Coordinates of C-alpha atoms and ligand atoms in Angstrom, one line a residue:
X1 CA 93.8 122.5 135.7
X2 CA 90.9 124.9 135.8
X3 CA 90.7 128.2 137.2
X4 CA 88.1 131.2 137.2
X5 CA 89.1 134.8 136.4
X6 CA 89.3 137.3 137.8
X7 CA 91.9 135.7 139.8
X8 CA 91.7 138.7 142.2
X9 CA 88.2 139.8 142.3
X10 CA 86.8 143.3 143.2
X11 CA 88.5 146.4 142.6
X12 CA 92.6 145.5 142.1
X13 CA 93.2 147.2 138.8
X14 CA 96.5 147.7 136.9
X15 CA 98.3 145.0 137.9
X16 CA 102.1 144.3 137.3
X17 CA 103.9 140.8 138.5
X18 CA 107.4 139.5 139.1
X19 CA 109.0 136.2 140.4
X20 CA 111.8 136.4 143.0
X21 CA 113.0 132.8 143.8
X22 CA 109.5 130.4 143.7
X23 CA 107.2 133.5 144.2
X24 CA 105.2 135.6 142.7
X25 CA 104.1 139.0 143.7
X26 CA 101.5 141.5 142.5
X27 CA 100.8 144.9 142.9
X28 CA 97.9 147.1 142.1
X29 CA 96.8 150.7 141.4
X30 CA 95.4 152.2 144.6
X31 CA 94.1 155.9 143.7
X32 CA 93.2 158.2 146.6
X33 CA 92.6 155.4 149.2
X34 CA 95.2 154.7 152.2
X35 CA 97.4 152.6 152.7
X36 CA 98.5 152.6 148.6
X37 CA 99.4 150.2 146.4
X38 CA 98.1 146.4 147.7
X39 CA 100.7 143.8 147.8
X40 CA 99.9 140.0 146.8
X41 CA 102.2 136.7 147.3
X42 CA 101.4 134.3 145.1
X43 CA 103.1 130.2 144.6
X44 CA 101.1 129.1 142.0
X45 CA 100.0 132.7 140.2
X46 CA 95.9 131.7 141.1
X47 CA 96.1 131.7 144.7
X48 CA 97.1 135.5 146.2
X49 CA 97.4 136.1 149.5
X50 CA 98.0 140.0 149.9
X51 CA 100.7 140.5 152.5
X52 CA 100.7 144.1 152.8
X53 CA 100.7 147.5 151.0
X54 CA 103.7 149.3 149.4
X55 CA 102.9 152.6 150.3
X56 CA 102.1 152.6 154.3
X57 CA 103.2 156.3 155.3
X58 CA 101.9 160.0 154.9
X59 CA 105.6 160.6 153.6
X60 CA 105.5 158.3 150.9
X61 CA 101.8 158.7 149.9
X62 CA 100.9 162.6 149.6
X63 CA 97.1 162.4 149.1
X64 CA 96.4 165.7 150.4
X65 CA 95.2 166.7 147.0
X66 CA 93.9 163.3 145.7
X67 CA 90.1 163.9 144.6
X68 CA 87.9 160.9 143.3
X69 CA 90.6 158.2 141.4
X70 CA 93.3 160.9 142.0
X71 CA 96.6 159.7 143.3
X72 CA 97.9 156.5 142.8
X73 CA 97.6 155.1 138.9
X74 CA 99.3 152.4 137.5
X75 CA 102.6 150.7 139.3
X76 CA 105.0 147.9 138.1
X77 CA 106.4 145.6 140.4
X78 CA 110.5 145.0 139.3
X79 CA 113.1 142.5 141.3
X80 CA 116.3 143.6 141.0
X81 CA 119.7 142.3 143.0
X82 CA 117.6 141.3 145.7
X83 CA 116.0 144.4 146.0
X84 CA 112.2 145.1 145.1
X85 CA 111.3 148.1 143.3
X86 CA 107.6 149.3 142.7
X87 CA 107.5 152.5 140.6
X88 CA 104.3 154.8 140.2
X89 CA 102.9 158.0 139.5
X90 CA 101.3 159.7 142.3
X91 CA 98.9 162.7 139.7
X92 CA 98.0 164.4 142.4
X93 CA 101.4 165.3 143.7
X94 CA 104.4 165.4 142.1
X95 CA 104.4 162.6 139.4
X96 CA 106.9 160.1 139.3
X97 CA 109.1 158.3 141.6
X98 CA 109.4 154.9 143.4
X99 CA 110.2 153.0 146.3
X100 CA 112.1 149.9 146.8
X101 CA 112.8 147.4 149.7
X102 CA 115.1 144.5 150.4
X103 CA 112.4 142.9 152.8
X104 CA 109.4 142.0 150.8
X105 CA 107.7 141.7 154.1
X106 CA 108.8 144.9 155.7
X107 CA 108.7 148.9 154.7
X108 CA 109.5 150.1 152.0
X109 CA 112.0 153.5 151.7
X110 CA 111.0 157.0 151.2
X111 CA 110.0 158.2 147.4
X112 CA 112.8 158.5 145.2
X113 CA 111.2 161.0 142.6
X114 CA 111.9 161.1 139.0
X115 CA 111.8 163.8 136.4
X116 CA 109.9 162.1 133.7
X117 CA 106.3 162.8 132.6
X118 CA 103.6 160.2 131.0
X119 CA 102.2 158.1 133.3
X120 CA 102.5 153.7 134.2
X121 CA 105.9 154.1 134.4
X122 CA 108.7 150.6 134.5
X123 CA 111.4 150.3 135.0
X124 CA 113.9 147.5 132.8
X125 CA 117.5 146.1 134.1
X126 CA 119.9 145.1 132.2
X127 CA 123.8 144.8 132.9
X128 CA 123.7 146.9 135.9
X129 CA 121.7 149.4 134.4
X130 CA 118.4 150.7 134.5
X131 CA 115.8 152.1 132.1
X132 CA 113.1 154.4 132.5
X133 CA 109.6 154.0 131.1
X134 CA 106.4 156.2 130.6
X135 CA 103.7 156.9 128.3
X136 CA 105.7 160.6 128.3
X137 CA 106.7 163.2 125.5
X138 CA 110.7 163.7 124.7
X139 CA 112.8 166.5 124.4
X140 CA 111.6 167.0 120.7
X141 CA 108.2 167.2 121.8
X142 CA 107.6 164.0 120.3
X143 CA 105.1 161.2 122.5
X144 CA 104.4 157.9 123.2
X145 CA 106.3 155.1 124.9
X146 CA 109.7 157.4 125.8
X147 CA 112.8 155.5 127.6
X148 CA 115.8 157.3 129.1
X149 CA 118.3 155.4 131.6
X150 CA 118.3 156.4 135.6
X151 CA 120.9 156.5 138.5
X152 CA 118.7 153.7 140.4
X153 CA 120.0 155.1 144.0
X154 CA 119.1 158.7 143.0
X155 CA 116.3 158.5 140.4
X156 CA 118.1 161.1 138.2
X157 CA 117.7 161.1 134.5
X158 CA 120.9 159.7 132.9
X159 CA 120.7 160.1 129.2
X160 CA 118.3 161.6 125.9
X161 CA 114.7 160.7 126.6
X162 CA 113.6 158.9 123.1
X163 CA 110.1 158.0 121.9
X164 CA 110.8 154.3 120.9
X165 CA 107.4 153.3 120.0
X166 CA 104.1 155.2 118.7
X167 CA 101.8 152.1 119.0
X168 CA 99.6 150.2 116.7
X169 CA 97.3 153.6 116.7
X170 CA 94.9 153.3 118.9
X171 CA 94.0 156.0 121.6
X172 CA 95.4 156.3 125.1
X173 CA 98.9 154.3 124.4
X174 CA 99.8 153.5 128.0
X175 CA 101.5 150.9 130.3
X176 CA 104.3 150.4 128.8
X177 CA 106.7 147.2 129.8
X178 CA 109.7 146.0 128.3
X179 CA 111.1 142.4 128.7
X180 CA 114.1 140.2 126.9
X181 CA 113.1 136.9 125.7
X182 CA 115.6 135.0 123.5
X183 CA 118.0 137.8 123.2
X184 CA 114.9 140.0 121.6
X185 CA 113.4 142.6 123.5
X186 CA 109.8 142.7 123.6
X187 CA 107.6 146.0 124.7
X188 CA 104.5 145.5 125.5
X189 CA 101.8 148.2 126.1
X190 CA 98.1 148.9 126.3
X191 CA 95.6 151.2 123.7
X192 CA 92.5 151.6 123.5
X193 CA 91.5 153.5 126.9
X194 CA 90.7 151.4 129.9
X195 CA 86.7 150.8 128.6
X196 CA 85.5 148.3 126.5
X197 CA 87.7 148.9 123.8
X198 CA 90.8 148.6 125.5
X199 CA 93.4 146.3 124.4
X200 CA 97.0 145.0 125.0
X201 CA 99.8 145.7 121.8
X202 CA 103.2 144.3 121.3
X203 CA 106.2 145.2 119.4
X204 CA 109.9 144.1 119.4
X205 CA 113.4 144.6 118.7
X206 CA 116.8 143.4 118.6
X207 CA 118.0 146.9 120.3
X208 CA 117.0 148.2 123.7
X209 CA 116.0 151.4 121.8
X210 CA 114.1 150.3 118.8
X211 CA 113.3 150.8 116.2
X212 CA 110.7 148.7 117.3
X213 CA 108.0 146.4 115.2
X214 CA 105.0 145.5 116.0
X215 CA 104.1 141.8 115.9
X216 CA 102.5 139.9 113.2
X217 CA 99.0 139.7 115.3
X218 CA 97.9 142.8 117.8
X219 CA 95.9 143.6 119.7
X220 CA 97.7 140.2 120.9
X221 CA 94.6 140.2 123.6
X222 CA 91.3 142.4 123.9
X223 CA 87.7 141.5 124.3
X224 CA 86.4 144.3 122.8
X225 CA 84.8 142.1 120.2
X226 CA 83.0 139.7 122.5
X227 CA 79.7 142.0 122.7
X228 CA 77.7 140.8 125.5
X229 CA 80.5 138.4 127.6
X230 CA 80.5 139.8 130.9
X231 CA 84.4 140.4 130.9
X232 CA 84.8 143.2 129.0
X233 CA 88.0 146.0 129.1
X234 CA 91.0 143.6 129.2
X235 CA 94.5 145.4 128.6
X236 CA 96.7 146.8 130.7
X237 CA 98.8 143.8 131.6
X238 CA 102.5 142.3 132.6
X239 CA 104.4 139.3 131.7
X240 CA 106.4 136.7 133.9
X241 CA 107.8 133.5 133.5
X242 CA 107.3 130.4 135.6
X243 CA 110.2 128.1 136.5
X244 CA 109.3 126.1 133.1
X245 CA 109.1 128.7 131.2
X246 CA 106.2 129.0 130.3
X247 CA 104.7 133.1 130.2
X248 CA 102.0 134.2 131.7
X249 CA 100.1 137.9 131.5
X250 CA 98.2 139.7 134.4
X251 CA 95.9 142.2 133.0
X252 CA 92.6 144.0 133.9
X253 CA 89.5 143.4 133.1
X254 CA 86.0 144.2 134.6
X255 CA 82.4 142.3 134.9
X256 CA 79.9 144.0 133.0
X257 CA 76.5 143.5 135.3
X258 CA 74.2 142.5 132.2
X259 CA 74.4 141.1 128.4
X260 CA 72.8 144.4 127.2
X261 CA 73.9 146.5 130.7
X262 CA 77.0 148.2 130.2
X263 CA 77.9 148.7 134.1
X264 CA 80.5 147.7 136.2
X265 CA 80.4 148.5 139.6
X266 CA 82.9 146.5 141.8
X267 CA 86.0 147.8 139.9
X268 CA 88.6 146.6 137.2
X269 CA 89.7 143.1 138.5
X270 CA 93.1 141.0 137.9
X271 CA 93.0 138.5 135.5
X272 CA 95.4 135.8 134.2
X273 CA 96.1 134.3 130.8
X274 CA 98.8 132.1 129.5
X275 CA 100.9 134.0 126.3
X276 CA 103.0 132.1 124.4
X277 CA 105.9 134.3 122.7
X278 CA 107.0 132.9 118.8
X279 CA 109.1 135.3 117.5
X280 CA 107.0 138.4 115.5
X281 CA 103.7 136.0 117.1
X282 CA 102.5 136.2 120.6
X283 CA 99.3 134.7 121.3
X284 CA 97.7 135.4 124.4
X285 CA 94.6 133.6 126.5
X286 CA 92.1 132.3 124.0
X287 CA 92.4 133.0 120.7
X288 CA 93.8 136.8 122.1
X289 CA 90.5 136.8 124.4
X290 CA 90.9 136.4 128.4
X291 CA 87.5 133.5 129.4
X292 CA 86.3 133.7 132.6
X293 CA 86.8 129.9 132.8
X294 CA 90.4 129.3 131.9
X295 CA 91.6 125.5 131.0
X296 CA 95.8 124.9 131.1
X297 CA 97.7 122.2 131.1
X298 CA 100.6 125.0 132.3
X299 CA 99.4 124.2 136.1
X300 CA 99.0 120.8 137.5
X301 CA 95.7 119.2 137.7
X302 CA 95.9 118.8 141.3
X303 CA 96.0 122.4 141.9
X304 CA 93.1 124.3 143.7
X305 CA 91.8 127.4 143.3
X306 CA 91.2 128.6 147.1
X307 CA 87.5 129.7 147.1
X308 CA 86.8 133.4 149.5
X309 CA 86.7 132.7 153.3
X310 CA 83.8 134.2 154.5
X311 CA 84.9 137.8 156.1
X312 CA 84.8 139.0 159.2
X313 CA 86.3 141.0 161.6
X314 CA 88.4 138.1 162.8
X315 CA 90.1 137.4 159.3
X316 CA 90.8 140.9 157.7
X317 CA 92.9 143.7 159.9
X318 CA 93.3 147.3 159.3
X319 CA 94.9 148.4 156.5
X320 CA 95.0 145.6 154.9
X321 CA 92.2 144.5 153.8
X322 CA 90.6 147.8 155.3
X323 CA 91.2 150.8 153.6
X324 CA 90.7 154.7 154.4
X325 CA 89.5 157.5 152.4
X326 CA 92.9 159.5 152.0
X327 CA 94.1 159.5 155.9
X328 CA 93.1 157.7 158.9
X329 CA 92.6 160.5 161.6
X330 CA 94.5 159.6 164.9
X331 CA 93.1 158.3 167.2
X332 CA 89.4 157.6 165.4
X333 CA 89.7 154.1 164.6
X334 CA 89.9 150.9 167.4
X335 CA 90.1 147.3 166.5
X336 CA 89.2 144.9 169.9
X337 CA 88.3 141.4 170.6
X338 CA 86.5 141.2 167.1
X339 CA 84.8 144.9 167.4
X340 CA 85.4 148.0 165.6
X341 CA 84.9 150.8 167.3
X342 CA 85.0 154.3 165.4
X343 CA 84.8 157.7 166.8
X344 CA 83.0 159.8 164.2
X345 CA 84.1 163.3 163.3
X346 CA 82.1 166.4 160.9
X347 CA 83.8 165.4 158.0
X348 CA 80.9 163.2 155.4
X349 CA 81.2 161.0 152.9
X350 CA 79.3 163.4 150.4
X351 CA 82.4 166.0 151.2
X352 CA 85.7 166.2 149.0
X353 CA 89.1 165.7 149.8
X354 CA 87.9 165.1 153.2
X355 CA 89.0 162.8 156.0
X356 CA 85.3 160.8 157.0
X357 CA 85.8 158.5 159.7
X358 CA 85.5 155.4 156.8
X359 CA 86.7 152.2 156.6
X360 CA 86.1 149.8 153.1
X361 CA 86.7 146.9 152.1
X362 CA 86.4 146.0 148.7
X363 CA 83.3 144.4 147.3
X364 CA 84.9 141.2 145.5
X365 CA 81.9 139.8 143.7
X366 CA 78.8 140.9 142.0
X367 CA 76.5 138.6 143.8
X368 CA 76.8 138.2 147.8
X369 CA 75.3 139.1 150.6
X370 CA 76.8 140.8 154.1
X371 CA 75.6 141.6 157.7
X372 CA 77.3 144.0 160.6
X373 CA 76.0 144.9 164.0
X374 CA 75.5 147.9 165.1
X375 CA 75.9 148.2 168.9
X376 CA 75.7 152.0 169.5
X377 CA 76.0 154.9 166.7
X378 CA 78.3 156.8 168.9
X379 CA 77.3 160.8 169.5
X380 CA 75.3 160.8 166.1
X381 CA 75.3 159.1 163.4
X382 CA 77.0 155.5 162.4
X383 CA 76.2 153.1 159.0
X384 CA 77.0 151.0 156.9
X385 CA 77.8 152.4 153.1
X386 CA 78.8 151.2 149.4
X387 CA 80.7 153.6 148.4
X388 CA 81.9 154.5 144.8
X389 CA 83.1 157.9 145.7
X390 CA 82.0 161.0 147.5
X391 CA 78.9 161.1 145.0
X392 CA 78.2 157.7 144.6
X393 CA 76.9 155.8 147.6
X394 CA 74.4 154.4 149.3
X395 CA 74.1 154.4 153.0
X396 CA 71.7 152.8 155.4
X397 CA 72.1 154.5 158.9
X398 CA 71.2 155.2 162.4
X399 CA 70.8 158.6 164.2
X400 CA 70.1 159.8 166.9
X401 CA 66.9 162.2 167.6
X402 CA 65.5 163.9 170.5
X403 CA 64.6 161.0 172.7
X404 CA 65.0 158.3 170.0
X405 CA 67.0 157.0 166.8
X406 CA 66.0 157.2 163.4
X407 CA 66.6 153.9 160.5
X408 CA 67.6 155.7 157.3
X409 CA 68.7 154.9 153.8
X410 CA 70.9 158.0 151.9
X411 CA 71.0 157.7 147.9
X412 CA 73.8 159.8 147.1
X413 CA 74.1 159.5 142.8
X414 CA 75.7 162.8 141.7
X415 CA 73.6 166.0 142.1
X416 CA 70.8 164.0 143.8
X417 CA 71.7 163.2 147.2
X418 CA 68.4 162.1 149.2
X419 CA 66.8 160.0 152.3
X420 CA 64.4 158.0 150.7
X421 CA 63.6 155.6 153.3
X422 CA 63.3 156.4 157.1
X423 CA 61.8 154.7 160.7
X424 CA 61.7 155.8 164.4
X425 CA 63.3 153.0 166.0
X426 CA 64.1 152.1 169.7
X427 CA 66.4 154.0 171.5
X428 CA 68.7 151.6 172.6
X429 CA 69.8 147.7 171.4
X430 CA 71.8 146.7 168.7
X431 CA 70.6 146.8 165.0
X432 CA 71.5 144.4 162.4
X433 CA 72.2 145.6 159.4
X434 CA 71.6 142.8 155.9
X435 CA 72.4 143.8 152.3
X436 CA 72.2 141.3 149.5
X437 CA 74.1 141.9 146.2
X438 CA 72.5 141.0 143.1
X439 CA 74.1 141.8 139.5
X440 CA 71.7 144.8 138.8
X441 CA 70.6 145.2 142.5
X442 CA 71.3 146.0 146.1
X443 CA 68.6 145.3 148.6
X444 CA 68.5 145.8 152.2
X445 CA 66.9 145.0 155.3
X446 CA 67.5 145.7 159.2
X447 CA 66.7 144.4 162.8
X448 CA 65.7 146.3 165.2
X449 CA 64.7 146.1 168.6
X450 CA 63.4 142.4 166.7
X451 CA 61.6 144.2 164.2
X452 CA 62.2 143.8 160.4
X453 CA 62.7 146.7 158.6
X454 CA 62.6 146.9 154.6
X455 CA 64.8 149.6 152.8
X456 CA 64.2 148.2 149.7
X457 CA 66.3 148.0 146.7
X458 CA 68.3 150.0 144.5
X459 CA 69.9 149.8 140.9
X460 CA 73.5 149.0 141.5
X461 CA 74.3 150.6 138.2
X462 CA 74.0 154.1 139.6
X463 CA 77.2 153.0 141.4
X464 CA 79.1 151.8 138.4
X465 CA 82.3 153.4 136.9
X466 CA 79.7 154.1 133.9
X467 CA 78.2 156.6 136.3
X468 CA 80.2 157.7 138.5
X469 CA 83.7 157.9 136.0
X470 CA 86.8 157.3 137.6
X471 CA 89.1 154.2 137.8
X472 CA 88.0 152.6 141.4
X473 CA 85.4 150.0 142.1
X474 CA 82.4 149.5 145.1
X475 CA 84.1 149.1 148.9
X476 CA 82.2 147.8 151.6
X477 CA 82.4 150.4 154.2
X478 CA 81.5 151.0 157.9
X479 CA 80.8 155.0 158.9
X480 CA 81.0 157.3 162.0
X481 CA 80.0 161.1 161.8
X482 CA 79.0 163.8 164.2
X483 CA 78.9 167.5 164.6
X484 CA 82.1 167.7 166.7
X485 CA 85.8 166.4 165.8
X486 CA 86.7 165.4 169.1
X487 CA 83.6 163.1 170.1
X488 CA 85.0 160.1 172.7
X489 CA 81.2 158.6 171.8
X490 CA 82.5 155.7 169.5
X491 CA 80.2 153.9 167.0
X492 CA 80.1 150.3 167.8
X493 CA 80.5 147.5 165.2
X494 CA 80.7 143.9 166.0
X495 CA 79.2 140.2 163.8
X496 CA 80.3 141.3 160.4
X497 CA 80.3 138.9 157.5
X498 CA 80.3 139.0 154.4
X499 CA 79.9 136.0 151.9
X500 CA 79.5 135.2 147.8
Ligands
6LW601 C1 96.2 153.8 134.5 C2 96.2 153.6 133.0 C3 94.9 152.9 133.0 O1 97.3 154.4 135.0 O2 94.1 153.5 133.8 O3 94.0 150.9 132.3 C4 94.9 154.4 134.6 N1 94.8 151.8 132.3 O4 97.2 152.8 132.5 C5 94.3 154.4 135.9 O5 94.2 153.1 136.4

């Protein structure tokens, strides 16, 4: 069989997987965006279909204080007894904790917080016991992958916190798993930093707390030497075993936008490679590389990788696919018959650790094209965005003037935050809104009263991670702002699509 990575495009980075019964499911890092943590279903490891988020409520998600890429880093996905378990670090709160569930499909519990530093925590089980992992510091000051046991119903540290494994040396050891595989346990972990050099390392042991050694061939996968392929930073991954036992890692990696461009703008994506564990060897994807074009015999020829419906309003719903900047503000937001209707408020999406009346969906592939209505821009101003963050974005919107409504296109790119393209339009009728996405470009265009309007293009590498830092990637996103917070003027959207 042949399938394309990334197996989940657009900005899902960090992923960890497990299998409970003939499924598979995923989770990913979700950062300062609401609802946290996107949940994926899987039968064949290819094919997700996200069924939710882990993290749906203000009590469970504190993101008060979550600037650009604050909050929600890494997560692992465990099965335990029945009982699900995602564990995180939220960096702009208190740290650690997790939440678990016995309803895949339903809520998950309130935050059982855990004393432990480091970051990508995991959590192991082994005969009824569970173990604690970060990329933390022990008692003796000493750091790396540390491992301490927890009460699993109270999230309280149990015994000595030990440093069990330094790495192979390189920087930013992080993401640390552990797994059993023939009665020898494996820890698996990324280096390197999540840019191009990152990398995935592996050691084992025939104790749970080491000493452990590394295996005969790290990094086991990294494309860090493939100068020029457009997938570039793989690490960060977890293992999981199919019902033939075959092992199979999801990891990150991102699309760079040119051979000699070193962008990405749509985010660190999942990927998938088949690993194959032989004692003190583990080789991973292709020749330790992940391909965008992966070949297996692992997965029936028969199987299909499901190509991306078209999107509209009529196949995505409100936070699920749609995501909010921080909160939702009561109230703001209405979904009907196929229209989205948002009541604007002061807050703007240049402002920090603000609440903008903003919903985004993630842009999933580098090339594409979209188109959204615009039926009425509520009391002032309403538009279409892609937004990287509060400094990176590019908006094409509608105001209103004295007597009339102005077309405009906003650069926002750090310090320089400018209109560079504006038109008196008509007062009243819809406007259509068209952006195309090329690999180095954006371009856009709008109707208007049935005129064409052209707001030219712009570099999409000023919207990259290169640029802008940070761990998130470009969302799609539909806008509503005025001078007053309790405007009953909505913004009107309707005919969205978007396609690649
Ligand atoms: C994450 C760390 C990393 O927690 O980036 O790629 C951090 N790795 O492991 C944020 O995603």
């Amino acid at each position: 069989m042949r399938y394309q990575n990334p197996v989940l495009p657009g900005f899902y980075p960090d992923p960890s997987v497990c299998k409970y019964g003939d499924k598979y499911y995923l989770v990913t890092s979700s950062f300062q965006f609401f609802p946290g943590v996107p949940l994926f279903e899987s039968d064949d490891l290819v094919n997700w279909t996200q069924i939710g988020h882990v993290l749906t409520r203000k009590s469970q998600l504190p993101l008060e204080d979550a600037s650009n890429s604050g909050s929600i880093y890494a997560p692992t996905i465990r099965v335990n007894n029945g009982r699900f378990y995602m564990v995180t670090t939220n960096i702009s709160s208190k740290g650690n904790f997790y939440v678990w569930t016995d309803d895949i499909y339903g809520e998950w519990s309130e935050p059982v917080w855990v004393e432990r530093d480091g970051i990508d925590p995991s959590l192991y089980f082994e005969d009824g016991k569970c173990y604690f992992m970060s990329n933390g510091t022990d008692a003796k000051g000493d750091s790396g992958v540390t491992q301490c046991e927890i009460d699993i119903e109270t999230g309280k540290v149990l015994s000595e916190v030990v440093t069990v494994w330094h790495g192979t040396g390189g920087r930013f050891l992080e993401s640390p798993h552990l797994y059993k595989f023939k009665d020898t346990y494996y820890l698996m972990a990324a280096e390197g930093g999540t840019e191009y050099g990152h990398m995935v390392v592996m050691a084992y042991s025939d104790n749970i707390y080491g000493p452990f050694t590394e295996v005969k061939n790290n990094p086991i996968l990294t494309n860090r030497n493939l100068g020029g392929y457009e997938l570039q930073g793989c690490g960060h991954g977890d293992l999981v075993e199919d019902n033939n036992g075959n092992i199979w890692m999801v990891h990150l990696g991102f699309r760079q936008i040119g051979k000699w461009l070193l962008y990405h703008t749509i985010g660190r994506e999942t990927c998938l490679v088949p690993v194959t564990i032989a004692g003190d060897e583990v080789y991973a994807g292709y020749k330790g590389t992940t391909t965008l074009t992966v070949d297996t015999e692992r997965l029936p020829d028969d199987l299909v990788q499901k190509k991306e419906e078209v999107t509209t309003f009529k196949n995505t719903r409100p936070g699920r696919e749609w995501i909010y900047i921080r909160y939702p503000r009561n109230g703001k937001y209405l979904w009907q018959d196929e229209r989205v209707y948002l009541f604007g408020v002061k807050d703007k999406l240049d402002d920090d650790l603000a609440y903008p009346t903003f919903m985004g969906i993630r842009q999933k592939q580098p090339e594409g094209k979209m188109s959204v209505t615009i039926e009425a821009c509520g009391d002032n101003e309403a538009g279409v965005t892609l937004y990287m963050d509060n400094q990176h974005h590019i908006d094409i919107g509608v105001k209103k003037t004295c007597g009339g409504r102005k077309l405009f296109k906003h650069v926002s790119i750090g310090d320089l935050s400018v209109v560079t393209d504006e038109f008196d339009i008509p007062a009243e009728g819809k406007i259509s809104v068209d952006i195309v996405f090329e690999k180095l470009h954006y371009g856009f265009s709008v109707n208007a009263g049935g005129k064409e309007y052209d707001l030219g293009k712009n570099q999409s590498r000023y919207l990259s991670t290169e640029v802008a830092g940070g761990f998130t990637g470009v969302l799609i996103g539909l806008y509503a702002q005025t001078e007053i917070d309790d405007s009953d003027t909505p913004a009107i959207f309707s005919d969205l699509k978007i396609e690649y």
